[in-house]
GROMACS .gro file of C-alpha atoms in nm:
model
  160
    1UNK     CA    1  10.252   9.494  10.796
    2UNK     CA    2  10.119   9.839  10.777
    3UNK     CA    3  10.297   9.899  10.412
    4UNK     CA    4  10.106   9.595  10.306
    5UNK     CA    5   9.797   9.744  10.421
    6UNK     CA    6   9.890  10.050  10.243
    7UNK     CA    7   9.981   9.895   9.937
    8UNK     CA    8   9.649   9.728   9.961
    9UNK     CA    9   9.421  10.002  10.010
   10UNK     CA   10   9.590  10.168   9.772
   11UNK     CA   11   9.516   9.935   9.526
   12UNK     CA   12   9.157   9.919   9.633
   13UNK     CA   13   9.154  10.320   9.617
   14UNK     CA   14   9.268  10.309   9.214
   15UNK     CA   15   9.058   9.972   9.157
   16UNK     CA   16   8.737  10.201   9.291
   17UNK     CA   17   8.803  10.492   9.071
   18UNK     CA   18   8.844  10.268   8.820
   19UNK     CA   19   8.489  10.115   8.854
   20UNK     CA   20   8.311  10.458   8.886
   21UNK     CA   21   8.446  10.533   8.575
   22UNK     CA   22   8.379  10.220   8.398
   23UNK     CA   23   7.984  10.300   8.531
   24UNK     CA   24   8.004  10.651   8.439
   25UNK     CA   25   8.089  10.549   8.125
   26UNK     CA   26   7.802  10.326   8.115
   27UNK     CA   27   7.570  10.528   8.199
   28UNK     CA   28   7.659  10.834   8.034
   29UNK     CA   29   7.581  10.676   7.683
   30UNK     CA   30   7.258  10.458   7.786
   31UNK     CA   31   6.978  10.704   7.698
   32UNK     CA   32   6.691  10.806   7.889
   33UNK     CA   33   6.333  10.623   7.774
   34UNK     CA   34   6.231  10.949   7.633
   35UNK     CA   35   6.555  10.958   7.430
   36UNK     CA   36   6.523  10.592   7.309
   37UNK     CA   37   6.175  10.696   7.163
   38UNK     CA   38   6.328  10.937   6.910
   39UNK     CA   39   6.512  10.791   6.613
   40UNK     CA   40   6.825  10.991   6.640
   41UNK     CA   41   6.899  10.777   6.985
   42UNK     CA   42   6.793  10.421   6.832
   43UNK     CA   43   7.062  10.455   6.548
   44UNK     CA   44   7.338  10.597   6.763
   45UNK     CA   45   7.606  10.357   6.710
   46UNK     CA   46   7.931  10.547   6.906
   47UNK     CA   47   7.707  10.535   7.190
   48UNK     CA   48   7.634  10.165   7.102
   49UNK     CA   49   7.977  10.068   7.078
   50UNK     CA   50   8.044  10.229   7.420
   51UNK     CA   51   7.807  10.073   7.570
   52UNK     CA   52   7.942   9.740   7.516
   53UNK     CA   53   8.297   9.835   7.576
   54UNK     CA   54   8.217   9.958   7.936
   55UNK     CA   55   7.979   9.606   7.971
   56UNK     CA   56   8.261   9.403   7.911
   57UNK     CA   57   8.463   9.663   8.122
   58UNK     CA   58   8.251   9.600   8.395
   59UNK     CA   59   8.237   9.237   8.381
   60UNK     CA   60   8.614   9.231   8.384
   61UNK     CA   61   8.637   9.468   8.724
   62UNK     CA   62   8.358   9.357   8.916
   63UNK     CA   63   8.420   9.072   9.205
   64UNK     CA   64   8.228   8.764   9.105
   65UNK     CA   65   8.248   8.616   9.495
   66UNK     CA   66   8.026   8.918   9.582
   67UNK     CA   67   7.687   8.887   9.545
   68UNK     CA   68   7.576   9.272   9.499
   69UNK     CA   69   7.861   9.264   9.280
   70UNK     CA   70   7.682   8.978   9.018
   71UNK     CA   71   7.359   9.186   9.047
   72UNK     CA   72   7.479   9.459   8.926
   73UNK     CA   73   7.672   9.309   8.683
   74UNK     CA   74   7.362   9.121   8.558
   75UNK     CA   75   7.099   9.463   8.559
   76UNK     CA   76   7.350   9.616   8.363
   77UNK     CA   77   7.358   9.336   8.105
   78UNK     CA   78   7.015   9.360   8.092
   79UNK     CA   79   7.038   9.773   8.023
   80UNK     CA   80   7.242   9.689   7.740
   81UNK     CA   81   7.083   9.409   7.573
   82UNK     CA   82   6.782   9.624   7.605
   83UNK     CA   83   6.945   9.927   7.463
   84UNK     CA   84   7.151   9.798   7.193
   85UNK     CA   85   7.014   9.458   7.112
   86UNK     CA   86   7.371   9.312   7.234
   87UNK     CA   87   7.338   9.024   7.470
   88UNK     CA   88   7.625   8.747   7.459
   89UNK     CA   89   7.515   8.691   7.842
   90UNK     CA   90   7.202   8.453   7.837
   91UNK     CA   91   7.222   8.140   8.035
   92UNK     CA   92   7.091   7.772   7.968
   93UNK     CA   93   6.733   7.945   8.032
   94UNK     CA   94   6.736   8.218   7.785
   95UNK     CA   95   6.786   8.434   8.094
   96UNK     CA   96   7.042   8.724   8.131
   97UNK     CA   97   6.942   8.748   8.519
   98UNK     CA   98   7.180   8.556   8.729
   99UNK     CA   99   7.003   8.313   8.942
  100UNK     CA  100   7.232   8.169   9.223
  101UNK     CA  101   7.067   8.211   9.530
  102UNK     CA  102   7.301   8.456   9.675
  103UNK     CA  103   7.187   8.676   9.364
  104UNK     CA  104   6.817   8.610   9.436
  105UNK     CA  105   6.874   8.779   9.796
  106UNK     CA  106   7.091   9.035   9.664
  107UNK     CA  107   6.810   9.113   9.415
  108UNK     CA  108   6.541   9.098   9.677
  109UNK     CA  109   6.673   9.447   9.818
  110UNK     CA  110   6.676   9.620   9.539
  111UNK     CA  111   6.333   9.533   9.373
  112UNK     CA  112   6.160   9.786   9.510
  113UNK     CA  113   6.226  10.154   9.326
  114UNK     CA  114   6.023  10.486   9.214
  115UNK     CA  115   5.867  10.731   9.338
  116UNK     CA  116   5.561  10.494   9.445
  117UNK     CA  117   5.811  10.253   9.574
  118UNK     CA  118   5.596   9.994   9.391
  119UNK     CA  119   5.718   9.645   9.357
  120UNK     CA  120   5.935   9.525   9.058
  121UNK     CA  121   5.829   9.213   8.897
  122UNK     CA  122   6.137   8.993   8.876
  123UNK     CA  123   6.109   8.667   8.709
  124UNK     CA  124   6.441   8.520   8.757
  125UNK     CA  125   6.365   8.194   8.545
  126UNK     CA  126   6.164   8.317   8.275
  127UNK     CA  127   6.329   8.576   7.934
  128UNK     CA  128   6.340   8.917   8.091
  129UNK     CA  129   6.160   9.081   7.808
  130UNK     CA  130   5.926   9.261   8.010
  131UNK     CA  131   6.093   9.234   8.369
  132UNK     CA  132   6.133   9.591   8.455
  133UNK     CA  133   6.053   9.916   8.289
  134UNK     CA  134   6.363  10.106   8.130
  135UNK     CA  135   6.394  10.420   8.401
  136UNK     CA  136   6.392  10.193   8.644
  137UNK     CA  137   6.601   9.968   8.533
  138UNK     CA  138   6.845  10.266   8.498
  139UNK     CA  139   6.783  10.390   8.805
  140UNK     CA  140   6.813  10.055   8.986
  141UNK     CA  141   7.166  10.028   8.791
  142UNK     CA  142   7.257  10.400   8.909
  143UNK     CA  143   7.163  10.342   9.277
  144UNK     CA  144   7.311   9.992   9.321
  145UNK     CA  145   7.671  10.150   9.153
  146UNK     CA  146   7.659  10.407   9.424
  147UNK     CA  147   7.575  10.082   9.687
  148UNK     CA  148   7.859   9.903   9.554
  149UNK     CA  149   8.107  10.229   9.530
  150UNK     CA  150   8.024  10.314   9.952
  151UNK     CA  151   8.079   9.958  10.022
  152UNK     CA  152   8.407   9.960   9.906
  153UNK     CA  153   8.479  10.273   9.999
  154UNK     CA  154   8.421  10.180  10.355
  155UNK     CA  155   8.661   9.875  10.301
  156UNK     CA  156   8.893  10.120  10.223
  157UNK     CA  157   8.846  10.367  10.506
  158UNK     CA  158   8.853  10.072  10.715
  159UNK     CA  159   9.209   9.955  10.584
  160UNK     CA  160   9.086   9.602  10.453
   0.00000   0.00000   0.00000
């Protein structure tokens, strides 16, 4: 029993570091808004095609039974759509935000972000053209990646 348990957190441990770097990936090569502005960033295509390879990355390593999971999953979709016009991810709605009502909740926690703490404007069922402004979409990406990472890095400390 307990060399299952190892085995298994184990696992967990590599599927983890796996994930950060998957996000840091990500994240590295989105550009900040100030970057996007300049034309040098807009025609970047290695940083383009990395983008996308660490999307679909993601959406092959991320739990789909886990609600914080599908958020983030979906705000980074809509990072990268954003960034480099890619977006194979739109539903029946012309919507890349996921809205199962798990993901609703999930979302509900992290709408609020910046220094004002002002309220982000999600409009699940509508096209997110104009949903939320690029650094804090980024940011909301960064800091729900580090939510996800001490969740199941807890898991882990606690040998589940």
């Amino acid at each position: 029993m307990q060399f299952r348990a190892a085995v298994k957190s184990k696992n967990r441990q590599d599927w983890i570091e796996k994930l950060r770097g998957t996000l840091t990936k990500l994240m590295e090569n989105i550009p900040t808004e100030s970057e996007l502005r300049s034309s040098q960033e807009r025609v970047n295509e290695e940083k383009r095609a990395k983008c996308v390879q660490a999307i679909w990355e993601l959406e092959f390593r991320i739990n789909p039974s886990e609600p914080d999971h599908r958020v983030l999953l979906t705000l980074s979709r809509l990072l990268i759509s954003r960034y480099t016009g890619y977006d194979p991810f739109r539903n029946q709605n012309n919507s890349i935000l996921d809205t199962d009502a798990k993901s609703i909740e999930c979302l509900k926690e992290w709408k609020t972000f910046g220094d004002n703490t002002k309220s982000l404007n999600f409009q699940l069922a509508k096209t997110d053209e104009e949903v939320v402004r690029w650094c804090d979409l980024k940011n909301m990406v960064a800091k729900l990646s580090q939510a996800v990472l001490k969740k199941e890095w807890e898991r882990v400390k606690r040998g589940m």
